Coordinates of C-alpha atoms and ligand atoms in Angstrom, one line a residue:
M475 CA 20.8 18.7 -18.3
M476 CA 17.3 18.5 -20.2
T477 CA 17.1 19.6 -24.1
V478 CA 14.1 21.2 -25.2
N479 CA 12.9 18.3 -27.1
D480 CA 12.7 16.1 -23.9
G481 CA 9.4 14.7 -22.3
L482 CA 8.4 14.5 -18.9
Y483 CA 6.3 11.9 -17.3
L484 CA 4.5 12.2 -14.3
G485 CA 3.8 9.8 -11.6
F486 CA 1.5 11.0 -8.7
D487 CA 0.6 9.4 -5.4
L488 CA -2.5 10.1 -3.6
S489 CA -1.9 8.8 -0.2
T490 CA -3.4 9.0 3.6
Q491 CA -1.7 12.0 4.6
Q492 CA -0.4 13.9 1.5
I493 CA -0.6 13.7 -2.4
K494 CA 2.8 13.9 -4.0
V495 CA 4.1 14.4 -7.8
I496 CA 7.7 13.2 -9.3
A497 CA 8.5 14.2 -12.6
I498 CA 11.3 12.0 -14.5
D499 CA 12.8 12.5 -18.1
E500 CA 13.4 9.5 -20.4
K501 CA 16.6 8.6 -18.3
L502 CA 14.8 8.0 -15.4
E503 CA 16.1 11.2 -13.9
P504 CA 14.0 12.9 -11.2
V505 CA 13.8 16.0 -12.4
F506 CA 10.7 18.1 -10.5
Q507 CA 8.9 16.9 -6.6
A508 CA 6.0 18.1 -4.5
N509 CA 3.8 17.4 -2.3
V510 CA 0.8 19.0 -0.8
E511 CA -0.2 17.9 3.1
F512 CA -3.7 17.6 4.1
D513 CA -3.7 18.4 7.4
V514 CA -1.2 21.5 6.9
D515 CA -2.2 22.8 3.5
T516 CA -6.2 22.1 3.7
P517 CA -6.6 23.1 7.4
E518 CA -10.2 23.9 6.5
Y519 CA -11.4 20.6 6.5
K520 CA -9.8 19.6 9.9
T521 CA -8.5 16.0 9.4
R522 CA -6.2 14.5 11.2
K523 CA -3.1 12.5 9.8
G524 CA -5.6 13.1 6.6
V525 CA -8.5 11.3 7.9
Y526 CA -11.7 11.5 10.2
T527 CA -12.1 8.7 13.1
N528 CA -15.2 7.7 14.6
K529 CA -14.3 5.5 17.7
A530 CA -17.5 4.5 18.5
L531 CA -18.0 2.7 15.4
K532 CA -14.7 2.0 14.3
E533 CA -15.1 4.3 11.6
V534 CA -12.2 6.0 9.4
Y535 CA -12.7 8.1 6.1
A536 CA -11.9 11.0 4.3
P537 CA -13.8 13.9 2.6
V538 CA -12.9 13.7 -1.3
A539 CA -13.4 17.2 -1.9
M540 CA -10.2 17.9 0.1
W541 CA -8.7 15.7 -2.0
I542 CA -9.3 17.6 -5.1
K543 CA -8.3 20.9 -3.2
A544 CA -5.3 19.2 -2.7
F545 CA -5.0 18.6 -5.9
D546 CA -5.4 22.3 -6.9
I547 CA -2.8 23.4 -4.8
L548 CA -0.5 20.9 -5.9
L549 CA -0.9 21.8 -9.8
G550 CA -0.6 25.3 -8.4
K551 CA 2.9 24.3 -6.7
M552 CA 4.2 22.5 -10.1
K553 CA 3.4 25.8 -11.9
D554 CA 5.0 28.1 -9.4
G555 CA 8.0 25.8 -9.2
G556 CA 8.4 26.2 -13.1
L557 CA 7.5 22.7 -14.3
D558 CA 6.9 22.9 -17.9
F559 CA 3.4 21.6 -18.1
S560 CA 3.4 21.3 -22.0
K561 CA 6.4 18.9 -22.0
V562 CA 4.6 16.2 -19.9
R563 CA 3.8 13.2 -22.2
S564 CA 2.2 10.8 -19.9
I565 CA 0.8 10.4 -16.4
S566 CA 0.2 7.7 -13.8
G567 CA -0.5 7.3 -10.7
A568 CA -1.1 5.5 -7.2
G569 CA -4.1 6.0 -4.7
Q570 CA -3.9 4.6 -1.4
Q571 CA -6.1 1.2 -1.6
H572 CA -9.4 -0.2 -1.0
G573 CA -10.9 3.5 -0.4
S574 CA -13.9 3.7 -2.3
V575 CA -15.3 7.0 -4.5
Y576 CA -19.0 7.8 -4.9
W577 CA -20.1 9.6 -8.1
S578 CA -23.7 11.1 -8.3
Y579 CA -25.4 10.9 -11.5
G580 CA -24.3 13.8 -13.2
A581 CA -20.8 13.8 -12.4
E582 CA -19.8 12.7 -15.6
E583 CA -21.4 15.6 -17.1
V584 CA -19.6 18.1 -14.7
L585 CA -16.2 16.2 -15.5
E586 CA -16.5 16.3 -19.0
K587 CA -17.7 20.2 -18.9
L588 CA -14.7 21.4 -16.2
D589 CA -14.2 25.3 -16.6
P590 CA -11.0 26.5 -17.2
S591 CA -11.4 29.8 -15.5
Q592 CA -12.1 28.0 -12.0
A593 CA -10.0 25.3 -9.5
L594 CA -11.7 22.0 -9.7
E595 CA -12.7 21.6 -5.9
P596 CA -15.7 24.0 -6.4
Q597 CA -16.9 22.7 -9.3
L598 CA -16.5 18.8 -8.4
A599 CA -17.3 19.1 -4.6
K600 CA -21.3 18.2 -5.5
A601 CA -20.4 15.6 -8.2
F602 CA -20.6 12.8 -5.3
S603 CA -23.5 10.9 -4.0
H604 CA -21.4 10.1 -0.5
E605 CA -19.1 12.6 0.3
M606 CA -16.6 10.6 2.0
S607 CA -14.4 7.8 1.0
P608 CA -13.9 4.7 3.9
N609 CA -10.2 4.6 4.9
W610 CA -8.2 1.4 4.8
Q611 CA -7.7 2.3 8.8
D612 CA -11.1 1.1 9.0
H613 CA -12.5 -1.6 10.9
S614 CA -16.1 -1.3 11.2
T615 CA -17.2 -3.8 8.9
A616 CA -17.1 -6.7 11.0
S617 CA -20.5 -7.9 10.3
E618 CA -20.1 -7.7 6.7
C619 CA -17.3 -9.5 6.5
D620 CA -18.7 -12.4 8.4
F621 CA -21.7 -12.3 6.7
L622 CA -19.9 -12.7 3.1
E623 CA -17.6 -15.2 4.2
E624 CA -20.0 -17.8 5.4
Q625 CA -22.1 -17.2 2.5
L626 CA -19.3 -17.8 0.2
G627 CA -17.7 -20.8 2.4
G628 CA -15.1 -19.3 4.5
P629 CA -11.7 -17.0 4.6
E630 CA -9.8 -20.0 2.4
K631 CA -12.5 -19.9 -0.3
F632 CA -12.6 -16.3 -0.6
A633 CA -8.6 -15.7 -0.7
E634 CA -8.9 -18.5 -3.2
I635 CA -11.0 -16.3 -5.4
T636 CA -10.6 -12.7 -4.8
G637 CA -6.9 -13.2 -3.2
S638 CA -7.6 -12.3 0.1
K639 CA -9.9 -13.7 3.1
T640 CA -12.4 -10.5 3.6
H641 CA -11.0 -7.4 5.6
H642 CA -12.8 -4.9 7.2
R643 CA -11.2 -2.4 4.9
F644 CA -11.4 -3.8 1.8
T645 CA -13.9 -2.3 -0.8
G646 CA -17.0 -5.0 -1.1
P647 CA -17.5 -5.2 2.6
Q648 CA -17.1 -1.4 2.7
I649 CA -19.8 -1.0 -0.1
L650 CA -21.8 -3.3 1.7
R651 CA -22.0 -1.4 4.7
V652 CA -22.6 2.0 2.7
R653 CA -25.9 0.1 1.1
H654 CA -27.0 -0.7 4.6
R655 CA -26.4 2.2 6.5
H656 CA -26.4 5.1 3.4
P657 CA -29.3 3.5 1.0
D658 CA -30.1 6.9 -0.4
D659 CA -26.7 7.8 -1.2
Y660 CA -26.3 4.1 -2.7
K661 CA -29.3 4.6 -4.8
N662 CA -28.0 8.2 -5.9
T663 CA -24.6 6.6 -6.6
A664 CA -24.1 6.4 -10.5
R665 CA -20.6 4.7 -10.2
I666 CA -17.9 3.6 -7.5
S667 CA -14.2 4.4 -7.9
L668 CA -11.8 3.5 -6.2
V669 CA -9.1 5.9 -4.9
S670 CA -7.0 5.3 -7.9
S671 CA -9.4 4.9 -10.5
F672 CA -10.9 8.7 -8.9
F673 CA -7.8 10.1 -9.8
A674 CA -7.6 9.0 -13.2
S675 CA -10.7 10.1 -14.4
I676 CA -10.5 13.9 -12.7
L677 CA -7.2 14.1 -15.2
L678 CA -9.3 12.5 -17.9
G679 CA -12.8 14.3 -17.5
S680 CA -14.5 11.0 -17.8
I681 CA -14.7 8.3 -15.3
A682 CA -12.0 5.8 -15.6
P683 CA -11.9 2.2 -15.6
F684 CA -10.2 0.3 -12.9
D685 CA -6.5 -0.6 -12.5
V686 CA -6.1 -4.4 -13.0
S687 CA -3.9 -4.6 -9.7
D688 CA -6.2 -2.2 -7.6
V689 CA -9.0 -4.2 -8.7
C690 CA -7.5 -7.1 -6.4
G691 CA -8.0 -4.9 -3.2
M692 CA -12.1 -5.4 -3.6
N693 CA -12.6 -8.7 -2.1
L694 CA -15.2 -8.8 -5.3
W695 CA -12.4 -9.5 -8.2
D696 CA -12.4 -13.4 -9.2
I697 CA -8.2 -12.9 -10.2
P698 CA -7.9 -16.6 -11.7
N699 CA -10.9 -16.0 -14.4
E700 CA -10.4 -11.9 -14.5
K701 CA -14.1 -11.0 -13.7
F702 CA -16.1 -9.9 -11.0
D703 CA -17.1 -13.1 -9.0
E704 CA -21.1 -13.2 -9.5
K705 CA -22.1 -14.4 -6.2
I706 CA -20.6 -12.0 -4.1
I707 CA -21.5 -9.5 -6.4
S708 CA -25.0 -10.4 -5.5
L709 CA -24.6 -10.8 -1.8
V710 CA -23.3 -6.8 -2.0
A711 CA -25.9 -5.8 -3.9
G712 CA -28.7 -7.5 -2.0
G713 CA -29.7 -9.6 -5.0
E714 CA -29.0 -12.0 -8.0
G715 CA -31.5 -9.9 -10.7
K716 CA -31.6 -6.2 -11.1
E717 CA -29.8 -5.8 -7.8
K718 CA -26.6 -7.4 -9.2
D719 CA -26.9 -5.6 -12.6
E720 CA -27.1 -2.5 -10.9
L721 CA -24.2 -3.0 -8.7
L722 CA -22.2 -4.3 -12.0
R723 CA -23.1 -1.1 -13.8
K724 CA -22.0 1.1 -11.0
L725 CA -18.6 -0.9 -10.7
G726 CA -17.8 -0.2 -14.5
P727 CA -15.0 -1.8 -16.4
V728 CA -11.6 -3.2 -15.3
E729 CA -8.5 -2.5 -17.9
P730 CA -6.1 -5.2 -18.1
D731 CA -3.4 -3.7 -19.8
G732 CA -1.4 -1.3 -17.0
G733 CA 0.3 0.7 -19.6
K734 CA -2.9 1.3 -21.9
N735 CA -3.5 4.5 -22.9
L736 CA -6.7 5.3 -21.6
G737 CA -7.1 8.9 -23.5
C738 CA -5.4 12.5 -23.6
I739 CA -5.9 14.9 -20.2
S740 CA -8.7 16.6 -20.1
D741 CA -8.9 19.8 -22.0
Y742 CA -9.6 21.5 -18.5
Y743 CA -5.5 21.0 -17.6
V744 CA -4.7 22.0 -21.7
K745 CA -6.4 25.3 -20.9
R746 CA -5.6 26.3 -17.5
Y747 CA -1.8 24.7 -16.7
G748 CA -0.6 24.5 -20.7
F749 CA -0.4 21.0 -20.7
A750 CA 0.0 19.3 -24.6
K751 CA -3.3 18.0 -26.0
D752 CA -1.7 14.9 -26.7
C753 CA -0.4 14.3 -23.2
I754 CA -2.0 10.7 -22.1
I755 CA -3.3 9.2 -18.6
T756 CA -2.4 5.7 -18.5
P757 CA -4.4 3.5 -15.3
V758 CA -3.9 4.8 -11.7
T759 CA -3.2 2.0 -9.7
G760 CA -2.7 1.2 -5.9
D761 CA 0.1 2.4 -3.8
N762 CA 1.3 -1.0 -3.2
P763 CA 1.5 -2.2 -6.6
S764 CA 3.3 1.2 -7.6
T765 CA 5.9 0.6 -5.1
I766 CA 6.7 -2.5 -6.5
L767 CA 7.4 -0.8 -9.7
A768 CA 9.8 1.6 -8.2
L769 CA 12.7 -1.1 -9.4
P770 CA 13.1 -4.0 -11.5
L771 CA 11.8 -6.8 -8.6
R772 CA 13.0 -10.0 -9.5
P773 CA 10.9 -13.1 -8.3
L774 CA 12.2 -13.8 -4.8
D775 CA 13.3 -10.3 -4.4
V776 CA 11.1 -8.6 -1.4
I777 CA 10.3 -5.2 -0.6
V778 CA 9.8 -4.0 3.3
S779 CA 8.4 -0.5 3.0
L780 CA 8.5 0.6 6.7
G781 CA 6.1 3.7 7.3
T782 CA 3.6 4.3 9.2
S783 CA 2.4 0.6 8.7
T784 CA 5.0 -2.1 7.4
T785 CA 4.2 -3.8 4.2
L786 CA 6.0 -6.3 2.7
L787 CA 5.6 -7.1 -1.1
V788 CA 7.2 -9.6 -3.5
S789 CA 6.3 -10.4 -6.9
T790 CA 5.9 -14.0 -7.9
P791 CA 4.6 -16.0 -10.6
V792 CA 2.7 -18.2 -8.5
Y793 CA -1.0 -17.5 -7.8
K794 CA -0.9 -19.4 -4.3
T795 CA -3.5 -17.9 -1.6
S796 CA -3.4 -17.9 2.0
P797 CA -6.1 -16.1 4.2
T798 CA -2.7 -14.9 6.2
Y799 CA -1.6 -12.6 3.0
H800 CA -2.7 -11.0 0.1
M801 CA -2.6 -11.9 -3.7
F802 CA -3.0 -9.1 -6.2
S803 CA -2.9 -9.3 -9.8
H804 CA 0.6 -7.9 -11.1
P805 CA 0.4 -3.7 -11.9
T806 CA 2.2 -4.5 -15.5
T807 CA 3.1 -7.9 -16.4
R808 CA 0.2 -10.8 -17.0
G809 CA 1.3 -14.1 -15.4
L810 CA 3.0 -12.3 -12.6
Y811 CA 1.0 -11.4 -9.0
M812 CA 1.9 -9.4 -6.3
G813 CA 2.0 -11.1 -2.9
M814 CA 1.8 -8.6 -0.2
L815 CA 1.6 -8.7 3.8
C816 CA 0.4 -5.3 5.5
Y817 CA 0.8 -4.5 9.3
C818 CA -1.0 -1.8 11.3
N819 CA 1.6 -1.5 13.8
G820 CA 4.9 -0.6 12.2
S821 CA 6.7 2.6 13.0
L822 CA 4.6 3.6 15.8
A823 CA 4.9 0.2 17.9
R824 CA 9.1 0.9 17.2
E825 CA 8.7 4.3 18.5
K826 CA 6.8 3.7 21.5
V827 CA 9.6 1.3 22.7
R828 CA 11.9 3.8 21.5
D829 CA 10.4 6.4 24.3
D830 CA 10.6 4.3 27.1
I831 CA 13.8 3.6 26.5
N832 CA 15.0 7.1 26.1
E833 CA 13.2 7.9 29.1
I834 CA 15.9 6.1 31.3
K835 CA 18.7 6.5 28.4
P836 CA 18.3 10.1 26.7
P837 CA 19.4 9.7 23.3
S838 CA 22.2 11.9 21.4
A839 CA 21.1 15.5 20.3
E840 CA 21.6 14.1 16.6
D841 CA 20.0 10.8 16.5
P842 CA 16.3 10.1 18.5
W843 CA 17.1 6.6 17.9
S844 CA 20.7 6.3 19.5
S845 CA 19.9 4.4 22.6
F846 CA 17.3 2.5 21.2
N847 CA 19.5 1.0 18.5
E848 CA 22.4 0.5 20.9
A849 CA 20.1 -1.4 23.3
A850 CA 19.3 -3.6 20.2
M851 CA 22.7 -4.0 19.4
A852 CA 24.3 -5.2 22.7
S853 CA 21.2 -7.7 23.2
P854 CA 22.1 -11.4 22.4
I855 CA 19.9 -13.6 19.6
L856 CA 16.4 -14.0 20.9
G857 CA 17.1 -12.3 24.3
T858 CA 19.1 -14.8 25.6
E859 CA 22.8 -17.0 25.4
T860 CA 21.3 -19.9 27.2
E861 CA 20.9 -22.6 24.3
G862 CA 17.5 -23.9 23.8
E863 CA 16.0 -20.8 25.2
M864 CA 14.4 -17.9 23.7
K865 CA 12.8 -14.5 24.7
L866 CA 10.0 -13.4 22.4
G867 CA 7.2 -10.5 22.1
V868 CA 4.2 -9.3 20.3
Y869 CA 3.6 -5.5 20.4
F870 CA 0.7 -4.4 19.0
P871 CA -0.1 -0.4 20.7
L872 CA -2.8 -0.5 17.7
P873 CA -5.1 -3.4 17.2
E874 CA -3.5 -5.6 14.0
I875 CA -4.4 -6.6 11.0
I876 CA -1.8 -9.8 10.9
P877 CA -3.0 -11.3 12.9
D878 CA -6.4 -10.2 13.9
C879 CA -5.8 -9.0 17.1
Q880 CA -6.7 -6.8 19.9
A881 CA -4.2 -4.1 21.1
G882 CA -1.8 -5.0 23.5
T883 CA 1.9 -6.0 24.6
W884 CA 2.8 -9.6 25.4
R885 CA 6.1 -11.2 26.7
F886 CA 6.9 -14.8 26.7
T887 CA 10.3 -16.9 27.3
S888 CA 10.3 -20.2 25.4
D889 CA 12.2 -23.1 26.5
A890 CA 12.2 -27.1 26.7
S891 CA 9.1 -27.2 28.7
G892 CA 7.3 -24.7 26.4
L893 CA 6.2 -21.1 25.8
H894 CA 5.7 -18.7 28.8
E895 CA 4.0 -15.5 29.3
T896 CA 6.0 -14.0 31.7
D897 CA 8.4 -10.6 31.8
K898 CA 10.5 -12.2 34.3
G899 CA 14.2 -12.4 33.4
W900 CA 13.7 -9.2 31.3
D901 CA 15.7 -6.4 30.9
L902 CA 13.4 -3.7 30.4
P903 CA 12.8 -1.4 28.6
S904 CA 15.9 -2.2 26.9
A905 CA 15.6 -5.6 26.2
D906 CA 12.3 -4.7 24.0
A907 CA 14.6 -3.1 21.3
R908 CA 15.8 -5.8 20.2
A909 CA 12.6 -8.4 21.1
I910 CA 10.2 -5.7 18.8
L911 CA 12.6 -5.9 15.5
E912 CA 12.9 -9.6 16.1
S913 CA 8.9 -9.8 16.4
Q914 CA 8.2 -8.1 13.6
N915 CA 10.8 -9.6 11.2
L916 CA 9.6 -13.2 12.5
S917 CA 5.9 -12.4 11.6
M918 CA 6.8 -11.7 8.0
R919 CA 9.5 -14.5 8.0
L920 CA 6.8 -16.9 8.8
R921 CA 3.8 -15.4 6.5
A922 CA 6.4 -14.3 3.4
G923 CA 8.3 -17.9 3.1
P924 CA 5.7 -20.0 1.6
L925 CA 5.6 -17.4 -1.1
L926 CA 9.3 -17.3 -1.7
S927 CA 11.3 -20.4 -2.3
S928 CA 11.6 -23.7 -0.9
T929 CA 13.6 -22.7 1.7
G930 CA 11.3 -19.3 1.9
Q931 CA 14.9 -17.1 1.9
P932 CA 14.9 -14.3 0.0
R933 CA 17.3 -13.3 -3.1
R934 CA 17.8 -9.8 -2.1
V935 CA 15.5 -7.5 0.4
Y936 CA 15.0 -4.0 -0.6
V937 CA 13.9 -1.4 2.0
V938 CA 12.2 1.5 1.7
G939 CA 10.5 4.3 4.0
G940 CA 11.4 6.1 6.8
G941 CA 12.7 3.0 8.9
S942 CA 15.0 2.3 6.4
R943 CA 17.5 5.0 7.2
N944 CA 17.8 3.3 11.0
P945 CA 21.0 0.6 10.8
A946 CA 19.7 -1.4 13.6
I947 CA 16.7 -1.8 11.5
C948 CA 18.2 -2.7 8.3
K949 CA 20.7 -5.3 10.4
L950 CA 17.5 -7.0 12.2
T951 CA 15.7 -7.5 8.8
G952 CA 19.2 -9.3 7.6
Q953 CA 19.6 -11.5 10.2
V954 CA 16.1 -12.5 10.3
L955 CA 15.0 -13.0 6.9
G956 CA 18.2 -14.0 5.2
P957 CA 18.1 -12.6 1.8
T958 CA 21.2 -14.4 0.3
E959 CA 22.5 -10.9 -2.0
G960 CA 21.9 -8.7 1.2
V961 CA 19.8 -5.9 2.3
Y962 CA 19.5 -2.8 -0.1
R963 CA 18.0 0.6 0.3
L964 CA 16.2 2.2 -2.4
E965 CA 17.4 6.1 -2.4
L966 CA 14.3 7.9 -2.8
G967 CA 12.7 5.4 -0.8
G968 CA 10.2 7.8 0.2
N969 CA 8.7 8.3 -3.3
A970 CA 9.0 4.9 -4.2
C971 CA 5.6 4.9 -5.2
A972 CA 5.5 7.8 -7.0
L973 CA 8.5 6.8 -9.0
G974 CA 6.8 3.7 -9.5
S975 CA 3.9 5.6 -11.2
A976 CA 6.3 7.7 -12.9
Y977 CA 8.2 4.8 -14.4
K978 CA 4.8 3.1 -15.8
A979 CA 3.8 6.3 -17.6
L980 CA 7.3 6.4 -19.3
W981 CA 6.8 2.8 -20.0
A982 CA 3.4 3.0 -21.4
V983 CA 4.8 6.0 -23.7
M984 CA 8.3 4.0 -24.7
R985 CA 7.7 0.2 -24.9
T986 CA 8.2 -1.3 -28.0
K987 CA 6.7 -4.0 -30.0
T988 CA 8.6 -7.1 -31.2
D989 CA 6.9 -9.4 -33.5
G990 CA 3.5 -8.6 -31.5
E991 CA 4.6 -8.8 -28.2
I992 CA 4.8 -6.0 -25.9
E993 CA 8.2 -5.3 -24.1
S994 CA 7.5 -6.1 -20.4
F995 CA 8.0 -3.5 -17.8
E996 CA 10.8 -5.4 -16.1
D997 CA 12.8 -6.0 -19.2
F998 CA 12.1 -1.9 -20.1
L999 CA 12.9 -1.0 -16.9
G1000 CA 15.9 -3.4 -16.2
K1001 CA 17.8 -1.8 -19.4
R1002 CA 17.6 1.5 -18.2
W1003 CA 17.9 1.4 -14.4
D1004 CA 21.4 2.0 -12.8
E1005 CA 21.8 -0.1 -9.8
S1006 CA 25.0 1.7 -8.7
T1007 CA 23.1 4.8 -8.3
M1008 CA 19.7 3.8 -7.4
I1009 CA 20.4 1.5 -4.0
V1010 CA 22.9 1.0 -1.2
K1011 CA 23.7 -2.0 0.2
V1012 CA 22.7 -1.5 3.9
D1013 CA 23.2 -5.2 5.5
E1014 CA 25.0 -8.5 4.1
G1015 CA 21.7 -10.6 4.7
Y1016 CA 22.2 -14.3 5.7
R1017 CA 24.4 -15.4 8.0
E1018 CA 25.4 -18.9 9.0
G1019 CA 24.4 -20.0 11.9
V1020 CA 21.8 -17.0 12.5
W1021 CA 19.0 -17.4 10.1
E1022 CA 18.7 -21.1 11.3
K1023 CA 18.7 -19.8 15.2
Y1024 CA 15.6 -17.5 13.5
G1025 CA 14.2 -20.6 11.7
K1026 CA 13.8 -22.4 15.2
A1027 CA 11.9 -19.1 16.7
L1028 CA 9.2 -19.6 14.2
K1029 CA 7.0 -22.1 15.8
P1030 CA 7.2 -20.8 19.2
F1031 CA 6.4 -17.3 17.9
D1032 CA 3.5 -18.6 15.7
E1033 CA 2.2 -20.1 19.4
A1034 CA 3.3 -16.4 20.9
E1035 CA 1.1 -14.5 18.3
K1036 CA -1.6 -17.4 18.9
Y1037 CA -1.7 -16.7 22.5
A1038 CA -2.3 -12.7 21.9
V1039 CA -4.9 -13.4 19.5
N1040 CA -7.0 -15.7 21.9
Y1041 CA -6.3 -13.0 24.9
Ligands
XUL1331 C1 -2.9 -2.7 1.9 C2 -3.7 -1.2 2.8 C3 -2.4 -0.1 3.1 C4 -2.9 1.6 2.0 C5 -2.3 2.4 2.5 O1 -3.7 -3.5 1.7 O2 -4.6 -0.9 3.4 O3 -1.2 -0.1 2.8 O4 -2.7 0.8 0.7 O5 -2.0 3.5 1.8

């Protein structure tokens, strides 16, 4: 039970389809959770899965005003749910990465003078020079990416400086597209925020700086030198003189300390909801950086988030770049980096195979995955018992980011004579169940290996998100990635992102200072985190012989992916 003096710490998650909040106490205990789903709770915006899509232009974007309306509704739910706002000591949060928000001249004044007798949305709806925020699923910036990469000297060079090669969804190419296609909107933009710093801004009542980690998702930030790259900024701005200065002004500063007190919450929330005047706002980061804060992640540990998309996250002291993955500065800890793989074809691809199998073998009433799981477990490793042979598949019902590939499904047999595209000998659709899980895990192993130990083997894999409840998925993750200590599911995994932010809000207030050294987030969380209640072991991980067998599949799998890319 909470006592009267206990403080609360809030973590928000402004993601693609919903906004969530979690409140924790000083013992890390979650005491309140609520969410607002855009399609359902703000139906007047008519979004589908939180976004608008223009297929012809490959554009995906979301109305900023909808997020604000949803935040109004969420605050109402928090109030109705009995959350005592006066106990909240600090707030942090996370936003879907890469999306940009364009503030008009005059927005800062609107933010400063928010009227507590009104909701936020009607007051802020006019504070934007460009009403839509390009979404991370957008694929409209191929020419901008090509242009930037050519000018800078190729994908390796881009990755070396900004942590990633250019990507359609990254903010720099998106800003360049807005400048080209909506020059007046660009001109009328006083400041550009990421979704994360936008959210911090409406909490603060003034425009917040970028977060140290989320800024690395822009393709603009020189990670090793901790500054915006002048050449890339000039290319995006359209000139090296006043154009570059203008863009730098629009971008504003980057806050290097993830636990910084950015200021107290806007008076608006004090008067309208009863927040304490001294409740502080700390930097809001990206959803993936926030997820790694949901547990004391050690080097060689991996988080695999099994949601709509699949993301693999590692914390590493080594800044080693490659066009095949992303590096970000760590959201709290200087000298550490977050390595990330981000796939479009996560649960949707698995569900497609599941549905094909269910058509011929209906699942049990309780579990729509029962036939799929049975099929996956009944198939031999790599689809065959024959020594020297393997069956491999590539399953991309949606165009894929890793590798950059059109939509399609390809099946192969590999033997001494090489790799052959064929589904001869495949027991379809059952054989796809194991093959898709192997395929998704082999792709992660191929790319995450170099970020891990010399053997490419993780210590632990933590699974979060919807797929982490499926035992067959967890088992294949254990077999293919082979973590030495096993696979663990994070309880509350569905809320890992918001939880990571709430932990960060707590750390920001409670971290100690010894001889001028600030207590690191890892030490702080490690002391308070009780493994026995937070995680459950869901697979043993490394099995002698099995991991090695999958190791032999990496080369033919790489060839199979290249075949799909060049198809
Ligand atoms: C990461 C990415 C997605 C979004 C989803 O690069 O694009 O994971 O952050 O919210």
